[in-house]
PDB file of C-alpha atoms in Angstrom:
ATOM      1  CA  MET A 901       2.898  13.404  22.163  1.00 89.00           C
ATOM      2  CA  ARG A 902       0.915  11.387  24.946  1.00 86.00           C
ATOM      3  CA  TRP A 903       3.132   7.829  25.322  1.00 87.00           C
ATOM      4  CA  ARG A 904       3.790   8.166  29.364  1.00 87.00           C
ATOM      5  CA  GLY A 905       1.841   5.339  31.314  1.00 84.00           C
ATOM      6  CA  ARG A 906       1.068   2.848  28.377  1.00 87.00           C
ATOM      7  CA  ARG A 907       2.548  -0.022  28.225  1.00 90.00           C
ATOM      8  CA  GLY A 908       6.205  -0.756  26.606  1.00 94.00           C
ATOM      9  CA  SER A 909       7.249  -3.454  24.139  1.00 96.00           C
ATOM     10  CA  SER A 910       8.778  -6.801  25.208  1.00 95.00           C
ATOM     11  CA  ASN A 911      10.564  -6.833  22.119  1.00 97.00           C
ATOM     12  CA  ILE A 912      13.494  -4.127  22.627  1.00 96.00           C
ATOM     13  CA  GLU A 913      17.301  -4.773  22.682  1.00 94.00           C
ATOM     14  CA  ASP A 914      19.438  -2.425  24.203  1.00 92.00           C
ATOM     15  CA  ARG A 915      23.051  -2.275  22.677  1.00 90.00           C
ATOM     16  CA  ARG A 916      23.542   0.652  24.379  1.00 87.00           C
ATOM     17  CA  GLY A 917      26.805   0.977  26.635  1.00 74.00           C
ATOM     18  CA  MET A 918      28.292  -1.816  24.878  1.00 71.00           C
ATOM     19  CA  GLY A 919      32.041  -1.147  24.123  1.00 52.00           C
ATOM     20  CA  ALA A 920      31.772  -0.964  19.873  1.00 49.00           C
ATOM     21  CA  GLY A 921      34.642   1.363  18.365  1.00 40.00           C
ATOM     22  CA  GLY A 922      33.234   4.271  16.205  1.00 38.00           C
ATOM     23  CA  ALA A 923      32.615   4.728  12.438  1.00 37.00           C
ATOM     24  CA  GLY A 924      36.274   6.195  12.396  1.00 37.00           C
ATOM     25  CA  GLY A 925      36.934   2.838  13.264  1.00 37.00           C
ATOM     26  CA  VAL A 926      35.792   0.598  10.165  1.00 37.00           C
ATOM     27  CA  GLY A 927      38.234   1.570   7.521  1.00 37.00           C
ATOM     28  CA  ILE A 928      36.576   2.898   3.568  1.00 34.00           C
ATOM     29  CA  VAL A 929      34.864  -1.008   3.038  1.00 36.00           C
ATOM     30  CA  GLY A 930      33.429  -0.305   6.475  1.00 37.00           C
ATOM     31  CA  MET A 931      31.599   2.843   5.890  1.00 36.00           C
ATOM     32  CA  LEU A 932      30.738   1.704   1.503  1.00 35.00           C
ATOM     33  CA  ALA A 933      29.357  -1.384   3.346  1.00 35.00           C
ATOM     34  CA  ILE A 934      27.990   1.151   5.818  1.00 36.00           C
ATOM     35  CA  LEU A 935      26.285   3.664   2.966  1.00 38.00           C
ATOM     36  CA  ALA A 936      25.035   0.498   0.448  1.00 35.00           C
ATOM     37  CA  VAL A 937      22.556  -0.602   3.874  1.00 36.00           C
ATOM     38  CA  GLY A 938      21.491   3.028   4.177  1.00 41.00           C
ATOM     39  CA  TYR A 939      20.365   3.156   0.600  1.00 37.00           C
ATOM     40  CA  PHE A 940      18.474   0.327   0.922  1.00 36.00           C
ATOM     41  CA  PHE A 941      16.746  -0.007   4.085  1.00 36.00           C
ATOM     42  CA  GLY A 942      17.101   3.287   6.180  1.00 45.00           C
ATOM     43  CA  ILE A 943      17.574   6.874   5.631  1.00 43.00           C
ATOM     44  CA  ASP A 944      20.743   7.933   4.584  1.00 43.00           C
ATOM     45  CA  ILE A 945      21.807  11.684   6.402  1.00 39.00           C
ATOM     46  CA  SER A 946      25.329  11.297   6.044  1.00 43.00           C
ATOM     47  CA  PRO A 947      25.789  13.758   4.155  1.00 42.00           C
ATOM     48  CA  VAL A 948      23.439  15.672   6.840  1.00 38.00           C
ATOM     49  CA  VAL A 949      26.063  15.100   9.750  1.00 38.00           C
ATOM     50  CA  GLN A 950      29.916  15.216   7.494  1.00 41.00           C
ATOM     51  CA  GLY A 951      31.865  17.301   9.782  1.00 41.00           C
ATOM     52  CA  LEU A 952      31.115  15.254  13.408  1.00 38.00           C
ATOM     53  CA  ASP A 953      33.033  12.623  15.561  1.00 40.00           C
ATOM     54  CA  GLN A 954      32.298  10.145  13.737  1.00 43.00           C
ATOM     55  CA  GLY A 955      35.163   7.794  14.712  1.00 41.00           C
ATOM     56  CA  ARG A 956      35.367   8.320  18.681  1.00 43.00           C
ATOM     57  CA  PRO A 957      36.411   4.921  20.804  1.00 45.00           C
ATOM     58  CA  GLN A 958      33.352   3.281  23.311  1.00 49.00           C
ATOM     59  CA  GLU A 959      33.590   1.292  25.659  1.00 54.00           C
ATOM     60  CA  ASN A 960      30.865  -0.053  28.309  1.00 68.00           C
ATOM     61  CA  ARG A 961      29.189   2.532  29.817  1.00 70.00           C
ATOM     62  CA  ALA A 962      25.962   2.977  32.312  1.00 77.00           C
ATOM     63  CA  ILE A 963      22.734   3.895  30.231  1.00 80.00           C
ATOM     64  CA  THR A 964      22.447   8.478  31.004  1.00 87.00           C
ATOM     65  CA  ARG A 965      18.798   8.800  32.354  1.00 88.00           C
ATOM     66  CA  GLU A 966      18.430  10.524  29.133  1.00 87.00           C
ATOM     67  CA  GLU A 967      18.929   7.193  27.610  1.00 88.00           C
ATOM     68  CA  GLN A 968      17.181   5.516  29.967  1.00 90.00           C
ATOM     69  CA  GLU A 969      14.143   8.049  29.313  1.00 90.00           C
ATOM     70  CA  TRP A 970      14.877   7.307  25.511  1.00 90.00           C
ATOM     71  CA  GLY A 971      14.258   4.014  26.120  1.00 93.00           C
ATOM     72  CA  GLU A 972      10.804   3.737  27.553  1.00 95.00           C
ATOM     73  CA  PHE A 973       9.489   6.265  25.075  1.00 94.00           C
ATOM     74  CA  VAL A 974      10.788   4.559  22.126  1.00 96.00           C
ATOM     75  CA  SER A 975       9.149   0.930  23.967  1.00 96.00           C
ATOM     76  CA  VAL A 976       5.880   2.037  24.069  1.00 95.00           C
ATOM     77  CA  THR A 977       5.488   3.619  20.593  1.00 96.00           C
ATOM     78  CA  LEU A 978       6.612  -0.204  19.900  1.00 97.00           C
ATOM     79  CA  ALA A 979       4.147  -1.251  21.807  1.00 97.00           C
ATOM     80  CA  ASP A 980       1.933   0.710  19.931  1.00 96.00           C
ATOM     81  CA  THR A 981       3.014  -0.687  17.203  1.00 97.00           C
ATOM     82  CA  GLU A 982       2.021  -3.370  17.701  1.00 98.00           C
ATOM     83  CA  GLU A 983      -0.828  -3.019  18.700  1.00 96.00           C
ATOM     84  CA  VAL A 984      -3.022  -1.343  15.893  1.00 97.00           C
ATOM     85  CA  TRP A 985      -0.823  -3.825  12.910  1.00 98.00           C
ATOM     86  CA  GLY A 986      -2.135  -6.749  15.566  1.00 98.00           C
ATOM     87  CA  GLN A 987      -5.802  -6.156  14.614  1.00 97.00           C
ATOM     88  CA  VAL A 988      -4.947  -3.882  10.954  1.00 98.00           C
ATOM     89  CA  LEU A 989      -2.691  -6.064   9.029  1.00 98.00           C
ATOM     90  CA  PRO A 990      -5.465  -9.219   9.768  1.00 98.00           C
ATOM     91  CA  GLN A 991      -8.512  -7.563   9.545  1.00 98.00           C
ATOM     92  CA  GLN A 992      -7.118  -5.656   5.999  1.00 98.00           C
ATOM     93  CA  ALA A 993      -4.338  -7.902   4.401  1.00 97.00           C
ATOM     94  CA  GLY A 994      -5.509 -10.672   5.875  1.00 98.00           C
ATOM     95  CA  ILE A 995      -2.373 -11.749   7.029  1.00 97.00           C
ATOM     96  CA  ASP A 996      -1.089 -12.024  11.211  1.00 98.00           C
ATOM     97  CA  TYR A 997       1.289  -9.291  12.608  1.00 98.00           C
ATOM     98  CA  ALA A 998       4.517 -10.419  13.082  1.00 98.00           C
ATOM     99  CA  GLU A 999       6.536  -8.855  15.302  1.00 98.00           C
ATOM    100  CA  PRO A1000       9.961  -6.747  14.904  1.00 97.00           C
ATOM    101  CA  ARG A1001      12.161  -6.394  17.348  1.00 97.00           C
ATOM    102  CA  LEU A1002      14.029  -3.274  17.599  1.00 97.00           C
ATOM    103  CA  VAL A1003      17.648  -2.490  19.113  1.00 95.00           C
ATOM    104  CA  LEU A1004      20.054   0.528  20.367  1.00 94.00           C
ATOM    105  CA  PHE A1005      22.408   1.317  20.002  1.00 92.00           C
ATOM    106  CA  SER A1006      25.334   4.144  19.907  1.00 88.00           C
ATOM    107  CA  GLY A1007      27.480   4.145  17.312  1.00 85.00           C
ATOM    108  CA  VAL A1008      27.785   1.154  15.454  1.00 86.00           C
ATOM    109  CA  VAL A1009      25.588  -1.937  15.054  1.00 87.00           C
ATOM    110  CA  GLN A1010      25.885  -5.300  13.665  1.00 87.00           C
ATOM    111  CA  SER A1011      22.928  -6.791  11.965  1.00 88.00           C
ATOM    112  CA  ALA A1012      21.763  -9.366   9.708  1.00 89.00           C
ATOM    113  CA  CYS A1013      22.251  -6.779   6.652  1.00 87.00           C
ATOM    114  CA  GLY A1014      25.896  -5.556   7.588  1.00 84.00           C
ATOM    115  CA  GLY A1015      27.569  -3.076   9.574  1.00 83.00           C
ATOM    116  CA  ALA A1016      25.548  -0.283  10.145  1.00 79.00           C
ATOM    117  CA  SER A1017      26.687   3.672  11.512  1.00 78.00           C
ATOM    118  CA  SER A1018      24.384   6.185  13.737  1.00 76.00           C
ATOM    119  CA  ALA A1019      25.254   8.906  10.571  1.00 73.00           C
ATOM    120  CA  MET A1020      23.342   6.239   8.196  1.00 76.00           C
ATOM    121  CA  GLY A1021      20.016   7.304  10.310  1.00 81.00           C
ATOM    122  CA  PRO A1022      17.619   4.748  11.227  1.00 89.00           C
ATOM    123  CA  PHE A1023      16.611   1.500   9.131  1.00 91.00           C
ATOM    124  CA  TYR A1024      14.975  -2.002   9.175  1.00 93.00           C
ATOM    125  CA  CYS A1025      16.824  -5.007   7.557  1.00 93.00           C
ATOM    126  CA  PRO A1026      14.317  -7.606   7.189  1.00 94.00           C
ATOM    127  CA  ASN A1027      16.964 -10.130   7.434  1.00 93.00           C
ATOM    128  CA  ASP A1028      16.557 -10.243  10.775  1.00 95.00           C
ATOM    129  CA  GLN A1029      13.993  -8.669  10.942  1.00 96.00           C
ATOM    130  CA  ARG A1030      14.750  -5.838  13.024  1.00 96.00           C
ATOM    131  CA  VAL A1031      14.441  -2.019  12.951  1.00 96.00           C
ATOM    132  CA  TYR A1032      17.687  -0.572  14.528  1.00 95.00           C
ATOM    133  CA  LEU A1033      18.319   2.831  16.089  1.00 93.00           C
ATOM    134  CA  ASP A1034      20.652   4.476  17.552  1.00 91.00           C
ATOM    135  CA  THR A1035      18.838   7.242  19.736  1.00 87.00           C
ATOM    136  CA  ASP A1036      20.868   9.859  19.048  1.00 87.00           C
ATOM    137  CA  PHE A1037      19.091  10.440  16.527  1.00 86.00           C
ATOM    138  CA  PHE A1038      16.248  11.969  17.618  1.00 86.00           C
ATOM    139  CA  ASP A1039      18.513  14.856  19.504  1.00 85.00           C
ATOM    140  CA  MET A1040      20.419  15.316  15.608  1.00 83.00           C
ATOM    141  CA  MET A1041      16.607  16.122  14.337  1.00 83.00           C
ATOM    142  CA  ALA A1042      15.594  18.604  16.057  1.00 83.00           C
ATOM    143  CA  SER A1043      18.874  20.433  16.122  1.00 83.00           C
ATOM    144  CA  ARG A1044      20.498  20.150  13.062  1.00 78.00           C
ATOM    145  CA  MET A1045      17.490  19.229  10.609  1.00 80.00           C
ATOM    146  CA  GLY A1046      14.576  21.197  12.864  1.00 80.00           C
ATOM    147  CA  ALA A1047      12.571  19.074  12.206  1.00 82.00           C
ATOM    148  CA  GLY A1048      12.147  17.837  16.691  1.00 80.00           C
ATOM    149  CA  GLY A1049       9.311  16.965  18.499  1.00 85.00           C
ATOM    150  CA  ASP A1050       8.090  13.122  20.507  1.00 88.00           C
ATOM    151  CA  PHE A1051       5.367  12.411  17.602  1.00 90.00           C
ATOM    152  CA  ALA A1052       7.718  13.684  15.093  1.00 90.00           C
ATOM    153  CA  TYR A1053      10.904  11.219  17.096  1.00 92.00           C
ATOM    154  CA  ALA A1054       7.731   8.346  17.218  1.00 93.00           C
ATOM    155  CA  TYR A1055       6.692   8.574  13.071  1.00 92.00           C
ATOM    156  CA  VAL A1056      10.545   7.862  12.456  1.00 93.00           C
ATOM    157  CA  ILE A1057       9.634   4.162  13.797  1.00 96.00           C
ATOM    158  CA  ALA A1058       6.399   3.882  12.529  1.00 96.00           C
ATOM    159  CA  HIS A1059       7.864   4.726   9.045  1.00 95.00           C
ATOM    160  CA  GLU A1060      10.662   1.887   9.887  1.00 96.00           C
ATOM    161  CA  VAL A1061       8.021  -0.180  11.500  1.00 97.00           C
ATOM    162  CA  GLY A1062       5.848   0.877   8.150  1.00 97.00           C
ATOM    163  CA  HIS A1063       9.072  -1.315   6.199  1.00 97.00           C
ATOM    164  CA  HIS A1064       8.301  -4.306   8.280  1.00 97.00           C
ATOM    165  CA  VAL A1065       5.264  -4.667   7.598  1.00 98.00           C
ATOM    166  CA  GLN A1066       6.171  -4.659   3.687  1.00 97.00           C
ATOM    167  CA  ASN A1067       7.294  -7.258   4.430  1.00 97.00           C
ATOM    168  CA  LEU A1068       5.048  -9.735   5.990  1.00 98.00           C
ATOM    169  CA  THR A1069       3.415  -9.047   2.878  1.00 97.00           C
ATOM    170  CA  GLY A1070       5.886  -9.819   0.562  1.00 97.00           C
ATOM    171  CA  VAL A1071       6.445  -6.567  -1.435  1.00 96.00           C
ATOM    172  CA  LEU A1072       9.728  -5.817   0.371  1.00 93.00           C
ATOM    173  CA  GLY A1073      11.229  -8.880  -0.655  1.00 92.00           C
ATOM    174  CA  GLU A1074      10.100  -8.102  -4.712  1.00 94.00           C
ATOM    175  CA  THR A1075      11.088  -4.206  -4.655  1.00 93.00           C
ATOM    176  CA  GLN A1076      14.394  -6.156  -3.263  1.00 89.00           C
ATOM    177  CA  ARG A1077      14.114  -8.262  -6.479  1.00 91.00           C
ATOM    178  CA  LEU A1078      13.220  -5.471  -8.286  1.00 91.00           C
ATOM    179  CA  ARG A1079      16.395  -3.111  -7.886  1.00 88.00           C
ATOM    180  CA  SER A1080      18.934  -5.751  -9.489  1.00 88.00           C
ATOM    181  CA  GLN A1081      17.241  -6.093 -12.529  1.00 91.00           C
ATOM    182  CA  LEU A1082      16.492  -2.311 -12.912  1.00 91.00           C
ATOM    183  CA  SER A1083      18.623   0.864 -14.277  1.00 92.00           C
ATOM    184  CA  GLU A1084      19.523   3.247 -11.278  1.00 92.00           C
ATOM    185  CA  ARG A1085      18.166   5.479 -12.349  1.00 92.00           C
ATOM    186  CA  GLN A1086      14.511   3.026 -12.604  1.00 93.00           C
ATOM    187  CA  ALA A1087      15.478   1.002  -9.121  1.00 93.00           C
ATOM    188  CA  ASN A1088      15.799   4.344  -7.183  1.00 93.00           C
ATOM    189  CA  GLN A1089      12.138   5.304  -8.419  1.00 94.00           C
ATOM    190  CA  ILE A1090      11.702   1.912  -7.356  1.00 94.00           C
ATOM    191  CA  SER A1091      12.386   2.925  -3.928  1.00 93.00           C
ATOM    192  CA  VAL A1092      11.403   6.399  -4.093  1.00 95.00           C
ATOM    193  CA  LEU A1093       7.794   4.157  -3.807  1.00 96.00           C
ATOM    194  CA  THR A1094       9.164   1.803  -1.434  1.00 96.00           C
ATOM    195  CA  GLU A1095       9.280   4.318   0.998  1.00 95.00           C
ATOM    196  CA  LEU A1096       6.386   6.119  -0.033  1.00 96.00           C
ATOM    197  CA  GLN A1097       4.321   3.620   1.268  1.00 97.00           C
ATOM    198  CA  ALA A1098       6.173   2.890   4.980  1.00 97.00           C
ATOM    199  CA  ASP A1099       5.638   6.616   5.194  1.00 96.00           C
ATOM    200  CA  CYS A1100       1.939   5.997   4.108  1.00 97.00           C
ATOM    201  CA  TYR A1101       1.541   2.813   7.059  1.00 98.00           C
ATOM    202  CA  ALA A1102       2.996   5.315   9.133  1.00 96.00           C
ATOM    203  CA  GLY A1103       0.150   7.849   9.125  1.00 96.00           C
ATOM    204  CA  ILE A1104      -1.749   4.632   9.311  1.00 97.00           C
ATOM    205  CA  TRP A1105      -0.651   3.996  12.453  1.00 96.00           C
ATOM    206  CA  ALA A1106      -0.913   8.378  13.314  1.00 94.00           C
ATOM    207  CA  ARG A1107      -4.681   7.728  12.593  1.00 95.00           C
ATOM    208  CA  GLN A1108      -5.093   3.577  14.677  1.00 94.00           C
ATOM    209  CA  ALA A1109      -3.135   5.266  17.820  1.00 91.00           C
ATOM    210  CA  GLN A1110      -5.051   8.698  18.042  1.00 93.00           C
ATOM    211  CA  GLN A1111      -8.214   6.413  17.969  1.00 93.00           C
ATOM    212  CA  ARG A1112      -6.675   3.665  20.556  1.00 91.00           C
ATOM    213  CA  PHE A1113      -5.058   5.881  23.111  1.00 89.00           C
ATOM    214  CA  GLY A1114      -5.954   9.326  22.661  1.00 89.00           C
ATOM    215  CA  THR A1115      -2.117   9.762  21.759  1.00 87.00           C
ATOM    216  CA  LEU A1116      -1.608  13.302  19.025  1.00 89.00           C
ATOM    217  CA  GLU A1117      -1.407  16.676  20.907  1.00 85.00           C
ATOM    218  CA  ALA A1118      -1.790  19.711  19.626  1.00 86.00           C
ATOM    219  CA  GLY A1119       1.191  20.316  17.252  1.00 88.00           C
ATOM    220  CA  ASP A1120       1.644  16.903  16.878  1.00 87.00           C
ATOM    221  CA  LEU A1121       1.080  16.009  12.690  1.00 88.00           C
ATOM    222  CA  GLU A1122       2.418  19.161  12.777  1.00 90.00           C
ATOM    223  CA  GLU A1123       5.986  17.630  13.588  1.00 89.00           C
ATOM    224  CA  ALA A1124       5.709  14.276  12.412  1.00 89.00           C
ATOM    225  CA  MET A1125       5.234  16.437   8.572  1.00 90.00           C
ATOM    226  CA  SER A1126       7.630  18.572   9.957  1.00 88.00           C
ATOM    227  CA  ALA A1127      10.050  15.649   9.876  1.00 88.00           C
ATOM    228  CA  ALA A1128       9.162  14.589   6.827  1.00 89.00           C
ATOM    229  CA  GLU A1129       9.163  17.442   4.784  1.00 89.00           C
ATOM    230  CA  ALA A1130      13.644  17.287   6.863  1.00 86.00           C
ATOM    231  CA  VAL A1131      14.222  13.706   5.526  1.00 85.00           C
ATOM    232  CA  GLY A1132      12.714  14.861   1.782  1.00 89.00           C
ATOM    233  CA  ASP A1133      16.582  13.603  -0.487  1.00 88.00           C
ATOM    234  CA  ASP A1134      15.937  17.088  -1.606  1.00 91.00           C
ATOM    235  CA  VAL A1135      16.117  18.913   1.526  1.00 88.00           C
ATOM    236  CA  ILE A1136      18.226  16.330   2.213  1.00 85.00           C
ATOM    237  CA  GLN A1137      20.439  17.586  -0.383  1.00 88.00           C
ATOM    238  CA  SER A1138      20.172  20.929  -0.267  1.00 89.00           C
ATOM    239  CA  ASN A1139      21.331  20.918   3.178  1.00 82.00           C
ATOM    240  CA  ALA A1140      24.382  19.096   1.393  1.00 82.00           C
ATOM    241  CA  GLY A1141      24.744  22.334  -0.578  1.00 88.00           C
ATOM    242  CA  ARG A1142      24.134  20.377  -3.559  1.00 88.00           C
ATOM    243  CA  THR A1143      21.316  20.356  -6.355  1.00 92.00           C
ATOM    244  CA  PRO A1144      18.708  18.567  -5.795  1.00 90.00           C
ATOM    245  CA  VAL A1145      18.673  15.644  -8.562  1.00 91.00           C
ATOM    246  CA  PRO A1146      15.042  13.845  -8.525  1.00 90.00           C
ATOM    247  CA  ASP A1147      16.448  10.794 -10.524  1.00 91.00           C
ATOM    248  CA  SER A1148      19.044  10.195  -7.640  1.00 90.00           C
ATOM    249  CA  PHE A1149      15.829  10.391  -5.044  1.00 91.00           C
ATOM    250  CA  THR A1150      15.883   7.350  -3.277  1.00 89.00           C
ATOM    251  CA  HIS A1151      13.134   8.120  -0.754  1.00 91.00           C
ATOM    252  CA  GLY A1152      11.724  10.733  -2.328  1.00 93.00           C
ATOM    253  CA  SER A1153      10.878  14.452  -2.019  1.00 94.00           C
ATOM    254  CA  ALA A1154       9.425  16.445   0.445  1.00 93.00           C
ATOM    255  CA  ALA A1155       6.156  16.963  -0.512  1.00 95.00           C
ATOM    256  CA  GLN A1156       5.779  13.516  -1.051  1.00 95.00           C
ATOM    257  CA  ARG A1157       6.299  11.875   2.041  1.00 95.00           C
ATOM    258  CA  GLN A1158       4.140  14.121   3.668  1.00 95.00           C
ATOM    259  CA  GLU A1159       1.505  13.862   1.056  1.00 96.00           C
ATOM    260  CA  TRP A1160       1.854  10.090   1.390  1.00 96.00           C
ATOM    261  CA  LEU A1161       1.941  10.570   5.050  1.00 96.00           C
ATOM    262  CA  MET A1162      -1.244  11.965   5.284  1.00 96.00           C
ATOM    263  CA  ARG A1163      -2.820   9.465   3.053  1.00 97.00           C
ATOM    264  CA  GLY A1164      -2.421   6.836   5.620  1.00 97.00           C
ATOM    265  CA  PHE A1165      -3.563   9.193   8.227  1.00 96.00           C
ATOM    266  CA  ASN A1166      -6.435  10.284   7.072  1.00 96.00           C
ATOM    267  CA  SER A1167      -7.837   6.889   4.945  1.00 96.00           C
ATOM    268  CA  GLY A1168      -6.828   4.484   7.499  1.00 96.00           C
ATOM    269  CA  ASP A1169      -6.856   1.610   4.738  1.00 97.00           C
ATOM    270  CA  MET A1170      -3.794  -0.182   3.144  1.00 98.00           C
ATOM    271  CA  ALA A1171      -5.055  -0.179  -0.261  1.00 97.00           C
ATOM    272  CA  GLN A1172      -4.992   3.869  -0.067  1.00 97.00           C
ATOM    273  CA  CYS A1173      -1.376   3.495   0.544  1.00 97.00           C
ATOM    274  CA  ASP A1174      -0.910   1.500  -2.802  1.00 96.00           C
ATOM    275  CA  THR A1175       1.826   4.013  -4.536  1.00 97.00           C
ATOM    276  CA  PHE A1176       2.828   0.956  -6.972  1.00 94.00           C
ATOM    277  CA  SER A1177      -0.235   1.533  -8.673  1.00 92.00           C
ATOM    278  CA  ALA A1178      -0.162   5.955  -8.115  1.00 91.00           C
ATOM    279  CA  ALA A1179       3.083   5.696  -9.342  1.00 83.00           C
ATOM    280  CA  GLY A1180       1.597   3.681 -12.559  1.00 70.00           C
ATOM    281  CA  ASN A1181      -1.474   6.427 -13.044  1.00 60.00           C
TER     282      ASN A1181
END
């Protein structure tokens, strides 16, 4: 992925290096709240990271050179999404794009949606219009999920920004309202359709980034496809030693996530990302 030498976003809040207790210090109630936030907004990869030491205390510390590099990468990727959606959303949906902020954190973080842990994965909080990301997740993608590569990491960011687009179009608020009125199985289905649409929007971003900035290098699309597979509910459940149960899926299978990512990339059209209408056909 070609990203160096381009502008970074000014919408970055860097909370790394700030003192905070690890996830083990939030207690049982706090952990349930963390998982609840993940259920609604993020990628709950806690089954993948079971056994990791999440309880270590953190102190104020200096940012490492590697963390600085991650910060630069995230900033440029976020800036690319700003440029893409700043034009695509008004053109295709007639809505002005309000740029989200992205919070970099280490270990645990507080958001307007509650407390969250890095074990939950990246997430978007509509209450404060912020994306929350611990870049250690990228290392985990490479080492534990077999989904490394800078374009794979950019896909993760673009997916969360896709939730912000859904928030601006009103889809996210409507799906949250519907979920509260449905059975668990039906609510899960709505969640899957919401996540797949965000994948499709990530595909639109990837197409536009290539056209505008020449971002893609050989193998980049394959990296994003591998990442989409790795965060499929069936793959996560299988890796945790469980038999995949489709009714429990909240983000979609690996095949679904790959399909909708490529649908967005191939079409570049928000109208082609209507997962809800497609599910009714």
